[in-house]
JSON list of C-alpha atoms in Angstrom, two decimals:
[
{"chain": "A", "resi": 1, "resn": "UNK", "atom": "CA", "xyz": [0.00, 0.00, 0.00]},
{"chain": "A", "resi": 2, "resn": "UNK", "atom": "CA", "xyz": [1.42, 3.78, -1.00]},
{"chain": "A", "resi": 3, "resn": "UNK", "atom": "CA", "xyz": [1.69, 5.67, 1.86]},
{"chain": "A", "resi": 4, "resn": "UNK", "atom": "CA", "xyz": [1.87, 9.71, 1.45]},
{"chain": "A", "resi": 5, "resn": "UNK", "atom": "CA", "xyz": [3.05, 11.84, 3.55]},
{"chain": "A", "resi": 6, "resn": "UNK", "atom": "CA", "xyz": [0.24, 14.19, 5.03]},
{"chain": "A", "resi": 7, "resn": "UNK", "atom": "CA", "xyz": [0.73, 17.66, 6.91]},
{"chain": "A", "resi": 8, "resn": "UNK", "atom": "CA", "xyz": [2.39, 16.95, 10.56]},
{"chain": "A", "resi": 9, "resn": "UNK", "atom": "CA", "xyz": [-0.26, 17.99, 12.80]},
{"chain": "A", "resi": 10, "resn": "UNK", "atom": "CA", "xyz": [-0.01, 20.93, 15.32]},
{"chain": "A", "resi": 11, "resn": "UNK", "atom": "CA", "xyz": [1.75, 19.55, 18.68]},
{"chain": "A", "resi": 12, "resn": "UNK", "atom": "CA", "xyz": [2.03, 21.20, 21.61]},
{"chain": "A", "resi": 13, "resn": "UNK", "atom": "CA", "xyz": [5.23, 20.65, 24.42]},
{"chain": "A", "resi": 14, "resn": "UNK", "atom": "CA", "xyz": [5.26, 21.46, 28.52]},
{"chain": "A", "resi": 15, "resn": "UNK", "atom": "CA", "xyz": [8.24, 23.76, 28.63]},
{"chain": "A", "resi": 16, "resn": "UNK", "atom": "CA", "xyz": [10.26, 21.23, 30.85]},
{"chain": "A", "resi": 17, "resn": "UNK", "atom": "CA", "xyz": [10.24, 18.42, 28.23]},
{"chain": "A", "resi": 18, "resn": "UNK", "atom": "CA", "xyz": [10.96, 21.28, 25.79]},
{"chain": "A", "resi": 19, "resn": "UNK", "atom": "CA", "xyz": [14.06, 22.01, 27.74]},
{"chain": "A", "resi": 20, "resn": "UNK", "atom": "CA", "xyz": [15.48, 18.61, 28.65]},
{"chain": "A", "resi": 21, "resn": "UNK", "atom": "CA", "xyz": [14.48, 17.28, 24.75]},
{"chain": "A", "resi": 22, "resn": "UNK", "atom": "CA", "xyz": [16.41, 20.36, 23.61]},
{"chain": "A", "resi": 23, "resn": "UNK", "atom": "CA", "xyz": [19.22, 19.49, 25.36]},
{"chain": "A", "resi": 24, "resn": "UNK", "atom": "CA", "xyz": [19.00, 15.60, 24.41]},
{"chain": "A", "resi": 25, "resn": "UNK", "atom": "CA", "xyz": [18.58, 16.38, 20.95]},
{"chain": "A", "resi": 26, "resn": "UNK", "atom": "CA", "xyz": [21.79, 18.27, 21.23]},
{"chain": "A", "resi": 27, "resn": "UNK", "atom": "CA", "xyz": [23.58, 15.72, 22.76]},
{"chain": "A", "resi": 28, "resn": "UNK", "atom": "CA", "xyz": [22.90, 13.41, 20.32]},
{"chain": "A", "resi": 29, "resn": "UNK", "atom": "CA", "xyz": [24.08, 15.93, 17.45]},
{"chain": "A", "resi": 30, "resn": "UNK", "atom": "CA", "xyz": [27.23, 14.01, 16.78]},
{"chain": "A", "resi": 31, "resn": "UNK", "atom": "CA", "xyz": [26.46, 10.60, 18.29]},
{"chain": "A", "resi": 32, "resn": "UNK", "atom": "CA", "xyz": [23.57, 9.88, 15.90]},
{"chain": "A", "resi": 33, "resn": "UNK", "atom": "CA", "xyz": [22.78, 13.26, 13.73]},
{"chain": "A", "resi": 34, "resn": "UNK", "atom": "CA", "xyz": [19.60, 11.35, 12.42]},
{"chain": "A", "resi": 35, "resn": "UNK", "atom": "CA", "xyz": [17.99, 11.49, 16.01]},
{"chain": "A", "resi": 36, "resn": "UNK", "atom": "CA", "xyz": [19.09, 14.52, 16.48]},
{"chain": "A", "resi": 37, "resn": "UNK", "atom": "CA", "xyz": [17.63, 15.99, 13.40]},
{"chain": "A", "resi": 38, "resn": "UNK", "atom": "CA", "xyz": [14.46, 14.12, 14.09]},
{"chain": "A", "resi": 39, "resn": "UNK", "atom": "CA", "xyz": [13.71, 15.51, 17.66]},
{"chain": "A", "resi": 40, "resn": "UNK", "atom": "CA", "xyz": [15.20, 19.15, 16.74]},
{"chain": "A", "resi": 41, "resn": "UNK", "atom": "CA", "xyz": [12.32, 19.05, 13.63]},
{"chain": "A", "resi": 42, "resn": "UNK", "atom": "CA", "xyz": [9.57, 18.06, 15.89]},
{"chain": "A", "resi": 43, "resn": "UNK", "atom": "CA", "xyz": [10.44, 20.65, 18.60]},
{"chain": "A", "resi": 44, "resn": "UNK", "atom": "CA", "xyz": [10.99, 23.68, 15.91]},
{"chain": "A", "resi": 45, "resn": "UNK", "atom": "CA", "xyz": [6.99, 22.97, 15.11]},
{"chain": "A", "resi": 46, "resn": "UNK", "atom": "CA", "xyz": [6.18, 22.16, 18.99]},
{"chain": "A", "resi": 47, "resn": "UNK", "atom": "CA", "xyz": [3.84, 25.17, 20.45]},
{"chain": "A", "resi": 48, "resn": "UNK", "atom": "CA", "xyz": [5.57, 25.50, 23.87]},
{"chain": "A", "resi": 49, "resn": "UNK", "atom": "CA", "xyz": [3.51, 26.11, 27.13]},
{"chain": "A", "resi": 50, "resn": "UNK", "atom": "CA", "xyz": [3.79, 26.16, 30.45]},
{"chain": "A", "resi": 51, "resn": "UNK", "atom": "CA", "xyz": [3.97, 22.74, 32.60]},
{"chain": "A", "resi": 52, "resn": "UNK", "atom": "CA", "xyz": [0.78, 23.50, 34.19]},
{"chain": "A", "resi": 53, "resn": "UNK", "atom": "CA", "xyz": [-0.99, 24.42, 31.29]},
{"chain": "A", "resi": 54, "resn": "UNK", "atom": "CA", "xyz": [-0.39, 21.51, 29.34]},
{"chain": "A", "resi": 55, "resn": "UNK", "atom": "CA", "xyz": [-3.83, 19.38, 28.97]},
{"chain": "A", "resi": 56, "resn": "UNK", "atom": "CA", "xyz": [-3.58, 15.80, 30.43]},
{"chain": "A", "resi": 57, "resn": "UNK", "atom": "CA", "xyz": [-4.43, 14.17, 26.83]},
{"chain": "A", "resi": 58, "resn": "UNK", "atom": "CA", "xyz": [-1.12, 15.48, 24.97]},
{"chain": "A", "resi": 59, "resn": "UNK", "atom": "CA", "xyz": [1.56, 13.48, 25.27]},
{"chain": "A", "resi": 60, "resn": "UNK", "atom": "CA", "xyz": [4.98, 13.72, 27.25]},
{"chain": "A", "resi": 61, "resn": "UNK", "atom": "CA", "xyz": [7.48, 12.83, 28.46]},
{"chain": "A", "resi": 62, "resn": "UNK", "atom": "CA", "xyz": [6.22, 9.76, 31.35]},
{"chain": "A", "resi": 63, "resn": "UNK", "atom": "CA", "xyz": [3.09, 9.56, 29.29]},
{"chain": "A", "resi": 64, "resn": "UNK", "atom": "CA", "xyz": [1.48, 6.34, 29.05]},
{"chain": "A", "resi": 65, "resn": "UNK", "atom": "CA", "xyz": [-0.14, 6.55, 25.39]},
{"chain": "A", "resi": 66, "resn": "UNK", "atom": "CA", "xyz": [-2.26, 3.70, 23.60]},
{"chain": "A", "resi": 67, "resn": "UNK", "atom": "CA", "xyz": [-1.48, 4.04, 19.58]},
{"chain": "A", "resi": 68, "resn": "UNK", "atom": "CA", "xyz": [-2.44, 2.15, 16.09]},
{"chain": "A", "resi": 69, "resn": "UNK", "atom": "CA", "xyz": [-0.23, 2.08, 13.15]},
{"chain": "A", "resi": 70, "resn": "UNK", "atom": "CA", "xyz": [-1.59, 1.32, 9.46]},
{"chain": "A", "resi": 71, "resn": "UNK", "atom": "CA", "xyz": [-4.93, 0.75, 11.62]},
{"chain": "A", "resi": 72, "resn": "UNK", "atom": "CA", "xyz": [-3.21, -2.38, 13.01]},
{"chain": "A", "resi": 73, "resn": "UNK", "atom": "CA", "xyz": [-4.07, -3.77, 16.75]},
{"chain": "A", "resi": 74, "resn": "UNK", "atom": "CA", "xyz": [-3.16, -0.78, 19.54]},
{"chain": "A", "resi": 75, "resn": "UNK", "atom": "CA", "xyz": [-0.35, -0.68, 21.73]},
{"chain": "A", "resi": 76, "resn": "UNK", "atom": "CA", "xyz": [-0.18, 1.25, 24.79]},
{"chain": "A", "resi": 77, "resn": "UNK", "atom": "CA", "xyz": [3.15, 2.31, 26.16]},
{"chain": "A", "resi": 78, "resn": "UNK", "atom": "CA", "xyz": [5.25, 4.48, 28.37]},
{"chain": "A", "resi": 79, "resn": "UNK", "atom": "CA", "xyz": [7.40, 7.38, 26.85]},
{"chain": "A", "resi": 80, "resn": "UNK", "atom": "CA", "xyz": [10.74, 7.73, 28.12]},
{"chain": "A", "resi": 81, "resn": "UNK", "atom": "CA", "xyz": [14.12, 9.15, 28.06]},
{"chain": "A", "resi": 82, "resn": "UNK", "atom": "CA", "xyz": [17.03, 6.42, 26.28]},
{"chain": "A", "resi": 83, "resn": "UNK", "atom": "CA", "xyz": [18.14, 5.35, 29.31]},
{"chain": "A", "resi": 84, "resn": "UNK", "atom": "CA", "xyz": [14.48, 4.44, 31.08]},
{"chain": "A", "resi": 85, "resn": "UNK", "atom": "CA", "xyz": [13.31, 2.09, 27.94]},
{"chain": "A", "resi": 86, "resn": "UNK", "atom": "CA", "xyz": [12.45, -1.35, 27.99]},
{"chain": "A", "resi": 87, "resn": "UNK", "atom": "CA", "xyz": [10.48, -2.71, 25.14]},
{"chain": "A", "resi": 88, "resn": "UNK", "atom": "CA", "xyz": [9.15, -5.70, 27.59]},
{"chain": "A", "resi": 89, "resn": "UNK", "atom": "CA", "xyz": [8.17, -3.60, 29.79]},
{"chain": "A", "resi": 90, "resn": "UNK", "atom": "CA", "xyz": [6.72, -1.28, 27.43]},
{"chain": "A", "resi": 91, "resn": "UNK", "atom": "CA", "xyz": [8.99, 1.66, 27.92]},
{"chain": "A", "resi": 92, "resn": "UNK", "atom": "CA", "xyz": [9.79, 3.42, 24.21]},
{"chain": "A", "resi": 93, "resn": "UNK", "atom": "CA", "xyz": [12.21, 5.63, 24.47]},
{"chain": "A", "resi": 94, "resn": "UNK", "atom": "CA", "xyz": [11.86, 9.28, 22.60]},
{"chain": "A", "resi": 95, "resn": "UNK", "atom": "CA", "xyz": [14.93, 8.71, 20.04]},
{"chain": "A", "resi": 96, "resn": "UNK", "atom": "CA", "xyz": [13.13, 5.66, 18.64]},
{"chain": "A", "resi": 97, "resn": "UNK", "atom": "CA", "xyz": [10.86, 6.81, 15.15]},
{"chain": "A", "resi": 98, "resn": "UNK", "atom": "CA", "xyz": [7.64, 6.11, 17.43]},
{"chain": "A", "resi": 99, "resn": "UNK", "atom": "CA", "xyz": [8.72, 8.04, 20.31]},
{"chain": "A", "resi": 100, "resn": "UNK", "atom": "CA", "xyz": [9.32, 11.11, 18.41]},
{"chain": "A", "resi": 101, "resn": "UNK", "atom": "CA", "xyz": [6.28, 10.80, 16.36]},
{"chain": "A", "resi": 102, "resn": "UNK", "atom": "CA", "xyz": [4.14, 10.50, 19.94]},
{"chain": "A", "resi": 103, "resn": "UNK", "atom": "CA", "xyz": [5.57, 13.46, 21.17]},
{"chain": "A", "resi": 104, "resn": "UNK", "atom": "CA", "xyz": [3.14, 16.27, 21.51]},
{"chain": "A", "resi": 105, "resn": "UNK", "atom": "CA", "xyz": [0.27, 14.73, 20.08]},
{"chain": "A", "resi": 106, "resn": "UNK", "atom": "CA", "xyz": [-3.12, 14.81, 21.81]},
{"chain": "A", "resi": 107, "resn": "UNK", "atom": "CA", "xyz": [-5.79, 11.77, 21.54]},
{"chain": "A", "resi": 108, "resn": "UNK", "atom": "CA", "xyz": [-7.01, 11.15, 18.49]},
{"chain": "A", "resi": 109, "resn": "UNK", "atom": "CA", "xyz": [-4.38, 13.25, 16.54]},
{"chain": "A", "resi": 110, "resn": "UNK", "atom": "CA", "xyz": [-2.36, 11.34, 13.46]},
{"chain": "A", "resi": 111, "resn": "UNK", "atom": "CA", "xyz": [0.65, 11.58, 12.27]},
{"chain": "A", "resi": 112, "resn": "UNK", "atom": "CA", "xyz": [2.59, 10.22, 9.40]},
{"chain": "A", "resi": 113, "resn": "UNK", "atom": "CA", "xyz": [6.61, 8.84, 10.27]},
{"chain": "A", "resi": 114, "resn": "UNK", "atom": "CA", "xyz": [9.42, 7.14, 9.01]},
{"chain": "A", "resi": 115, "resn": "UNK", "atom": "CA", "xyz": [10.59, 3.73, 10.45]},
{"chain": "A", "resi": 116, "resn": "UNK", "atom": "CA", "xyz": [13.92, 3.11, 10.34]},
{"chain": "A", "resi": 117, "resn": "UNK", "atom": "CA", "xyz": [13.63, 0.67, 7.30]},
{"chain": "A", "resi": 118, "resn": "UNK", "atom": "CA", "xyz": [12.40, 4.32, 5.56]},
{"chain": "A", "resi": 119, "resn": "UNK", "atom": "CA", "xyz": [9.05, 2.94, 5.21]},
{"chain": "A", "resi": 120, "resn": "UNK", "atom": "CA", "xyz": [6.12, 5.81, 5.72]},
{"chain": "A", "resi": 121, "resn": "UNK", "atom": "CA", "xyz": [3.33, 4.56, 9.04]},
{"chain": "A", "resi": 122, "resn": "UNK", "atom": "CA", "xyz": [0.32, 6.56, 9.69]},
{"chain": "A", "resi": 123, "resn": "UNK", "atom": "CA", "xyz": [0.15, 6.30, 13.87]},
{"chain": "A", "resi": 124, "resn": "UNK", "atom": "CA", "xyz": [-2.60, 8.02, 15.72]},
{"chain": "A", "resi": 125, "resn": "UNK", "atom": "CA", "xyz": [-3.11, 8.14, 19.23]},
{"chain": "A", "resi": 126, "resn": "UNK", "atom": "CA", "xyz": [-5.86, 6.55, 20.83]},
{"chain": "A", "resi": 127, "resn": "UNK", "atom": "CA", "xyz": [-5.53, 7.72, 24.64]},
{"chain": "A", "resi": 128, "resn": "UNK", "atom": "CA", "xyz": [-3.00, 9.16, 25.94]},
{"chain": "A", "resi": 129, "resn": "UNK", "atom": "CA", "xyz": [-3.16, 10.05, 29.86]},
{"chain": "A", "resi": 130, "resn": "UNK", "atom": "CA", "xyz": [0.09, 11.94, 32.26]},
{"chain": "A", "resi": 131, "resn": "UNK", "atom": "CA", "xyz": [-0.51, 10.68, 35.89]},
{"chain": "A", "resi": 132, "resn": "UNK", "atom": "CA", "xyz": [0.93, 12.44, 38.60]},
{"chain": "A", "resi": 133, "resn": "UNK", "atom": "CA", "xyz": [3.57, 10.08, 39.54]},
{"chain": "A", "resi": 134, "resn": "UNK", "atom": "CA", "xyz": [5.00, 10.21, 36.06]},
{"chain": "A", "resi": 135, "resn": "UNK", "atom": "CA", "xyz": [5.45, 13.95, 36.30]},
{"chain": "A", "resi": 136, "resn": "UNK", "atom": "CA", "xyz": [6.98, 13.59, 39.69]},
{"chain": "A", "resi": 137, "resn": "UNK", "atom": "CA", "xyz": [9.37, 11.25, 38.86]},
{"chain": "A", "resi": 138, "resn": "UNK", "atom": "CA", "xyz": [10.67, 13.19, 36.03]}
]
């Protein structure tokens, strides 16, 4: 099936995870400049608000988001920083394709990404919900 790419949707990122992704996208300029390119293009387009002010359906950074791709079967996971992940335990880290296309989305937004294999998905969050605990252990 042809896949084309549609207009990213509007995001919106707390100004902490804005920070800290900044700074992780930076780190990663020379390590891996694809990643780094990836998170820097998704932050350029991010509206930036205040923590408190950020609505409890967008995702970040400790978010526990259920997703489709291609309209396949939903997974629900944890968004984290590299050195938190865990696939079995569900824990996607931000520098993976997925994690960077979560970021800033709000339930039921889409967006369109490239896997690592190149290949275009269409993933759009089903629920996404930032407990308490998540922000606090941040």
């Amino acid at each position: 099936m042809q896949h084309t790419t549609r207009r990213k949707p509007r995001i919106t990122i707390s100004q902490t995870d804005y920070d800290r992704l900044s700074n992780l996208a930076d780190a990663y300029e020379h390590r891996n400049p694809e990643i780094a390119a990836g998170l820097s293009s998704e932050l350029d387009r991010a509206r930036i608000v205040s923590d408190s002010k950020i609505g409890s359906s967008v995702v970040r950074m400790g978010s526990t988001v259920t997703y489709m791709v291609d309209g396949n079967q939903s997974k629900t996971v944890t968004l984290v920083y590299p050195g938190d992940a865990n696939i079995e335990e569900g824990r996607i880290s931000i520098t993976t394709p997925i994690g960077t296309a979560l970021i800033g989305l709000k339930t039921g937004q889409s967006i369109s990404y490239a896997a690592r294999n190149g290949q275009i998905h269409d993933l759009t969050v089903v629920e996404a919900h930032h407990s308490k605990e998540a922000a606090l252990a941040q």
